[in-house]
CSV table of C-alpha atoms in Angstrom, one decimal:
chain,number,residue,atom,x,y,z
Q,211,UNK,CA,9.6,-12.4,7.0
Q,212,UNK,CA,8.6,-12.7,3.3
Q,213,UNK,CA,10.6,-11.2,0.9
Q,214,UNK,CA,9.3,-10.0,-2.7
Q,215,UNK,CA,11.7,-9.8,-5.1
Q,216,UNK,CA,10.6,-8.1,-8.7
Q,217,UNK,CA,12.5,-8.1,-11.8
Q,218,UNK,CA,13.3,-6.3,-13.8
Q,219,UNK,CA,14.1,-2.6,-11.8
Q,220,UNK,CA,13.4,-0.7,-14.5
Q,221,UNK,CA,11.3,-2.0,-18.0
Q,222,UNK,CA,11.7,0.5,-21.2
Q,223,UNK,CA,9.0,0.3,-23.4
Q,224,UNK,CA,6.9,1.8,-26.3
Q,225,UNK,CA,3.0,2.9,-26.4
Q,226,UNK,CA,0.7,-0.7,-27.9
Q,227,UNK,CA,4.5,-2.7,-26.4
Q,228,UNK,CA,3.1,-5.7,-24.1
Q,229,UNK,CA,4.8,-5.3,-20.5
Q,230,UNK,CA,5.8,-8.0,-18.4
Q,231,UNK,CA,6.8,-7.2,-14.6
Q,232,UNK,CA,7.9,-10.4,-12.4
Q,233,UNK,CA,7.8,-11.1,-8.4
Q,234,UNK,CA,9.3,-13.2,-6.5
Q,235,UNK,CA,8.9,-14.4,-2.9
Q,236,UNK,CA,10.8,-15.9,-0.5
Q,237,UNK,CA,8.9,-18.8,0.1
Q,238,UNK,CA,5.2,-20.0,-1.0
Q,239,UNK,CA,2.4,-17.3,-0.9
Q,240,UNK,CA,0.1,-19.4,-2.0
Q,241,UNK,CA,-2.1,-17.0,-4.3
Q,242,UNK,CA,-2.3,-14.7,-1.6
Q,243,UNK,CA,-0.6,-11.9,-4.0
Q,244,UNK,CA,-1.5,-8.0,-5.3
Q,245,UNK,CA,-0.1,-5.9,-7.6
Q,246,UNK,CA,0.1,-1.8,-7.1
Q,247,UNK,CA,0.3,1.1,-9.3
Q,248,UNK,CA,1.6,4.3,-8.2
Q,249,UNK,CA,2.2,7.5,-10.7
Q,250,UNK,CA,4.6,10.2,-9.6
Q,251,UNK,CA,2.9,12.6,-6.6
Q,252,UNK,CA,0.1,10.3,-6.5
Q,253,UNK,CA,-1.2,7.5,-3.8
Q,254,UNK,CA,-0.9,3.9,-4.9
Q,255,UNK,CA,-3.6,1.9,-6.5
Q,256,UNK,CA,-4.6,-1.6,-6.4
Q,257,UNK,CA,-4.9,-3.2,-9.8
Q,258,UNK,CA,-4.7,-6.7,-9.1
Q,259,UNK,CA,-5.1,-9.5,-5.7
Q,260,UNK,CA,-5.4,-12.6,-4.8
Q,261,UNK,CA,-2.9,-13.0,-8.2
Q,262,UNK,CA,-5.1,-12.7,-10.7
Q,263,UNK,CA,-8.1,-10.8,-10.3
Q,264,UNK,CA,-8.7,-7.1,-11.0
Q,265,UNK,CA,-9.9,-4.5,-9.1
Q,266,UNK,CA,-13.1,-2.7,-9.3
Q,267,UNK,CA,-12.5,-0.6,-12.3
Q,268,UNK,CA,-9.3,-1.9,-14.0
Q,269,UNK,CA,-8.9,-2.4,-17.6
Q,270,UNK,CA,-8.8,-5.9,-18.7
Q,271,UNK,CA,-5.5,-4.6,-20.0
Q,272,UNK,CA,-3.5,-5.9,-16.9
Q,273,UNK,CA,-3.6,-9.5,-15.8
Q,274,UNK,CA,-2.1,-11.2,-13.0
Q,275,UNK,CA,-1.0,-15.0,-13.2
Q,276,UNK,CA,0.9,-17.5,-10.6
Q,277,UNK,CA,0.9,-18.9,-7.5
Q,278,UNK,CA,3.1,-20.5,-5.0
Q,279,UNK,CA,6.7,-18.1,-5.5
Q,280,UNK,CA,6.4,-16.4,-8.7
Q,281,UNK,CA,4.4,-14.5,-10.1
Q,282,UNK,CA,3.6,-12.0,-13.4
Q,283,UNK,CA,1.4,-8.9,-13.8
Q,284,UNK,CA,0.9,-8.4,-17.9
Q,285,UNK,CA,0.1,-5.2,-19.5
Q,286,UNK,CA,-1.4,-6.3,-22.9
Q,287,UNK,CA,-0.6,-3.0,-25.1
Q,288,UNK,CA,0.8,-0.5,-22.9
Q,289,UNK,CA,-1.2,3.3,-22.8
Q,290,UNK,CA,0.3,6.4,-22.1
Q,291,UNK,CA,-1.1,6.4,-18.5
Q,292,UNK,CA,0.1,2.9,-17.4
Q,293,UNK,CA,4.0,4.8,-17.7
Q,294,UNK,CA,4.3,4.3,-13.6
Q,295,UNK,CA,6.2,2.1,-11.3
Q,296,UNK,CA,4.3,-1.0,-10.0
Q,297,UNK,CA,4.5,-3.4,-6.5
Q,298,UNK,CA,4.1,-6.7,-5.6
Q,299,UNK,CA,3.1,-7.5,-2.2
Q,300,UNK,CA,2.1,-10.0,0.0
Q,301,UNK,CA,-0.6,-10.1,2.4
Q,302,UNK,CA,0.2,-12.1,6.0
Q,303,UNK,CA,0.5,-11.3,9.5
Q,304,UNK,CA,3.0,-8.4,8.7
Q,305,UNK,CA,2.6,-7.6,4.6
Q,306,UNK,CA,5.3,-6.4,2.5
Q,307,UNK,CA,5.7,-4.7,-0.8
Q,308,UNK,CA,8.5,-5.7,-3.6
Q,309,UNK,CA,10.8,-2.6,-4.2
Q,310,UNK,CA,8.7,-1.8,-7.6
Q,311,UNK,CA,9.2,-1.8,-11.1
Q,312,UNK,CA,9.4,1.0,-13.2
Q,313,UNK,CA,8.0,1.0,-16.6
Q,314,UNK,CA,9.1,4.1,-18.7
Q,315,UNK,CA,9.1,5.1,-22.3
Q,316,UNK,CA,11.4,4.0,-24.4
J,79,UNK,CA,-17.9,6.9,-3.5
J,80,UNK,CA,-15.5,5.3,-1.1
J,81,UNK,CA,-13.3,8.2,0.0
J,82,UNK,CA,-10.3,8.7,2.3
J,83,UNK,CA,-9.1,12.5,3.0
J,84,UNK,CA,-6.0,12.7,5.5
J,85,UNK,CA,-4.8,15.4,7.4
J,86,UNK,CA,-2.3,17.8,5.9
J,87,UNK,CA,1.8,18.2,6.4
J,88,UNK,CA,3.8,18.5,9.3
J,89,UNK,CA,7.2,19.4,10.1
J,90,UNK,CA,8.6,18.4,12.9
J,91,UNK,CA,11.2,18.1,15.4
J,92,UNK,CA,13.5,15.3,16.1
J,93,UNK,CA,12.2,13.3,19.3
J,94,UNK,CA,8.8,14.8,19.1
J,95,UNK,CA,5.3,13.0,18.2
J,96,UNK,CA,2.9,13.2,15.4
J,97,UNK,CA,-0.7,12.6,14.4
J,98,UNK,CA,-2.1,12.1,11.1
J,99,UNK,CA,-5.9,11.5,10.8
J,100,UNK,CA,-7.8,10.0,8.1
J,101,UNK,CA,-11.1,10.9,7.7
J,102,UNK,CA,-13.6,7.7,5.4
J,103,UNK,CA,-16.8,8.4,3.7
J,104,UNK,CA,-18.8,6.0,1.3
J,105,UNK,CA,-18.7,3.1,3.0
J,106,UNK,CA,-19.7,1.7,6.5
J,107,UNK,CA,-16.5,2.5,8.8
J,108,UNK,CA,-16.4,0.1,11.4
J,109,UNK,CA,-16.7,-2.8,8.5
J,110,UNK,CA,-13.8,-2.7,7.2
J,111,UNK,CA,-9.7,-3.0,8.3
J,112,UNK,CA,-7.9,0.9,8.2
J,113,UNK,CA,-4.5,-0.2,6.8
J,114,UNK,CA,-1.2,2.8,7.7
J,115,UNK,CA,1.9,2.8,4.9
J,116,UNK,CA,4.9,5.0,4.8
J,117,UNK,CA,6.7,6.0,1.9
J,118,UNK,CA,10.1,7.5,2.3
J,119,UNK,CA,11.5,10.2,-0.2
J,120,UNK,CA,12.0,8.2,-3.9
J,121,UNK,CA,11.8,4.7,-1.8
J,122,UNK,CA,9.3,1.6,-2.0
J,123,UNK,CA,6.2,1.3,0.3
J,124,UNK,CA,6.3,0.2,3.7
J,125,UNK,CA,3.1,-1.2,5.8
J,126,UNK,CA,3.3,-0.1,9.3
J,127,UNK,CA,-0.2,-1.8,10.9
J,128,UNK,CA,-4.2,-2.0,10.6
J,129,UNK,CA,-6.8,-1.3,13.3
J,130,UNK,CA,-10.2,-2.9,13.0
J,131,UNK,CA,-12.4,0.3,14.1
J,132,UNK,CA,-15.0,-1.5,15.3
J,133,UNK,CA,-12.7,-3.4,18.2
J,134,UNK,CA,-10.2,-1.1,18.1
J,135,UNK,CA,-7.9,-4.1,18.3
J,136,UNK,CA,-4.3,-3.6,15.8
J,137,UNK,CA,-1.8,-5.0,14.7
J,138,UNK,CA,1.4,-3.5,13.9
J,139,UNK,CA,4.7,-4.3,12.0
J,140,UNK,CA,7.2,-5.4,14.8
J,141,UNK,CA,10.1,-2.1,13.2
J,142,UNK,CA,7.2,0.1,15.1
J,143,UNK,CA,6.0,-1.4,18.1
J,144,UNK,CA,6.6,0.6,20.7
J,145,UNK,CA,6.8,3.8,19.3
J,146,UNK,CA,3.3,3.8,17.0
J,147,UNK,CA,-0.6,3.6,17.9
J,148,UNK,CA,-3.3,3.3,15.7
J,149,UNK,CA,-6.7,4.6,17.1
J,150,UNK,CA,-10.7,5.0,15.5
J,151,UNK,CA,-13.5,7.3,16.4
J,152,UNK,CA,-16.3,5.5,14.5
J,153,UNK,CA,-18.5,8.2,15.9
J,154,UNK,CA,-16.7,10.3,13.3
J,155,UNK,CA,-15.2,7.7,10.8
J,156,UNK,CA,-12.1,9.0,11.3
J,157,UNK,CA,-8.7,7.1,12.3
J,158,UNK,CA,-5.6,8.2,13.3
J,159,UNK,CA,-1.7,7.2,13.8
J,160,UNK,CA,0.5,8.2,16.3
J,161,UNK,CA,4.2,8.4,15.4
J,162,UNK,CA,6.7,8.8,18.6
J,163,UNK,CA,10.6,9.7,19.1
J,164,UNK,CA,10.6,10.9,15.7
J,165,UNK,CA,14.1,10.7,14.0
J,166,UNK,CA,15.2,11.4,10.1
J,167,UNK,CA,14.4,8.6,9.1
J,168,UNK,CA,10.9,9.2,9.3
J,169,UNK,CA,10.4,11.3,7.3
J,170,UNK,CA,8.1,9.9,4.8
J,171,UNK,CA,4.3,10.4,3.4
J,172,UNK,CA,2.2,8.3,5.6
J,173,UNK,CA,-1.0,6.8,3.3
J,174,UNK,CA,-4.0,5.2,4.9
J,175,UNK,CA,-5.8,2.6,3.1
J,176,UNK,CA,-9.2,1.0,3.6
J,177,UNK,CA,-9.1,-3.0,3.9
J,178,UNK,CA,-11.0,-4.7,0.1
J,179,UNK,CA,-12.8,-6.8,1.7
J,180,UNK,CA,-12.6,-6.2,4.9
J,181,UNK,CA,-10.6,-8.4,7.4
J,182,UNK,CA,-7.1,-7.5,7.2
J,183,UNK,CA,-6.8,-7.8,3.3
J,184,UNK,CA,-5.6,-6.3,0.3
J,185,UNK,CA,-5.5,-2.0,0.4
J,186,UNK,CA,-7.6,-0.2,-1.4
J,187,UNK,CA,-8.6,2.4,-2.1
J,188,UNK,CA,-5.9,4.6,-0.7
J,189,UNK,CA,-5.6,7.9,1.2
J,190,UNK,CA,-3.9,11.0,-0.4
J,191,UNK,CA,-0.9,11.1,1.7
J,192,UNK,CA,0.4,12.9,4.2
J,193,UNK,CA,3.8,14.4,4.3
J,194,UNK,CA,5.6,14.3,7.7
J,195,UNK,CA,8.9,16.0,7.5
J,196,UNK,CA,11.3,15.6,10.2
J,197,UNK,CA,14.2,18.4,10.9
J,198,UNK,CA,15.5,20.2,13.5
C-alpha cells in the first residue's frame, strides 16, 4: 500500500501570504496525484489531478507541481475562502488520501 | 449540473446493517465510476470502493471486503452502499463521489454526506 505523507500538519498564514502544502509517497506515483479541499461541514473538492492540472472551475490561484514521490500544491496569494484543510491522494487499485494539511489564519 | 444528493442520517445499532443511497443527475450515470469514502469524526478521508453502474462490477478496499456491497439501479441513477456488523468505529459520514473521467479516476464532484452514527 501507498502511503502519502504531507507536511506540514498545520500552515499559519495571512490573507495575499503564498501557501505551500507538500506530499509525499511511499514510492513512485508517477504523476498519478490530486489534491482536495475540504471546509468545515462541507464535502471535499477536487482542485487539482494528475499533479498539475486544475479542475473545472478552480482559480489559477492553486497549482500543482511534481512527479515521481513528492509533490507541491501552491496557493499564489491566499483568499479568505481558501482557509481549509487540503489532501493529497493517490489513485491505484486501492487509493489513499494524505492525513491533510491545515491552513489557518495567522 | 452534475449533481449528487445522498440519503440522510442514521443511527444505528451495533451489529446491525446500513444503506446509504446516492441519487446523480447531470450527467449520463452508467458512464462514469461511483466512488464511496468515509470520514470519521475530526479524521482524514478514507476510500472504501467504486462500482462501475453500467456492469455492476466493484472494487473494494481490502479493510471492507466482506462486510460492504456496492450496488446501481441505472434505471433510477441511483447507487447505494451496504455497511454490515456495524461497530463504533464506523461511525463516520459516508460521501459518494462521481469518477472525472470516468474509469476508476480521480473524485469529483462529491456527494453531501451522510452521517451514520453507530451506538447502542
Amino acid at each position: 500500500e501507498i502511503v502519502l505523507t504531507q507536511t506540514p500538519a498545520i500552515l499559519s498564514l495571512s490573507p495575499g501570504e503564498r501557501a505551500t502544502l507538500s506530499c509525499r509517497a511511499s514510492q513512485s506515483v508517477s504523476r498519478y496525484l490530486a489534491w482536495y479541499q475540504q471546509k468545515p461541514g462541507q464535502a471535499p473538492r477536487l482542485l487539482i489531478y494528475d499533479a498539475s492540472n486544475r479542475a473545472t472551475g478552480i482559480p489559477a490561484r492553486f497549482s500543482g507541481s511534481g512527479s515521481g514521490t513528492d509533490f507541491t500544491l501552491t496557493i499564489s496569494s491566499l483568499e479568505p475562502e481558501d482557509f481549509a484543510v487540503y489532501y493529497c491522494q493517490h489513485r491505484n487499485n486501492w487509493p489513499t488520501f494524505g492525513p491533510g494539511t491545515k491552513v489557518d489564519i495567522k | 449540473q452534475v449533481q449528487l444528493v445522498q440519503s440522510g442520517a442514521e443511527v444505528k445499532k451495533p451489529g446491525a446493517s446500513v444503506t446509504v443511497s446516492c441519487q446523480a443527475s447531470g450527467y449520463t450515470f452508467s458512464d462514469y465510476y461511483l466512488h464511496w469514502v468515509r470520514q470519521a469524526p475530526g479524521q482524514g478521508l478514507e476510500w472504501m470502493g467504486w462500482i462501475n453502474p453500467n456492469t455492476g462490477y466493484t472494487n473494494y478496499a481490502q479493510k471492507f471486503q466482506g462486510r460492504v456491497t456496492m450496488t446501481g439501479d441505472t434505471s433510477i441513477s441511483t447507487a447505494y452502499i451496504e455497511l454490515s456488523r456495524l461497530t463504533s468505529d464506523d461511525t463516520a459520514v459516508y460521501y459518494c463521489a462521481k469518477d472525472l473521467r470516468g474509469v476508476a479516476d480521480w473524485f469529483g464532484p462529491w456527494g453531501q454526506g451522510t452521517l451514520v452514527t453507530v451506538s447502542s
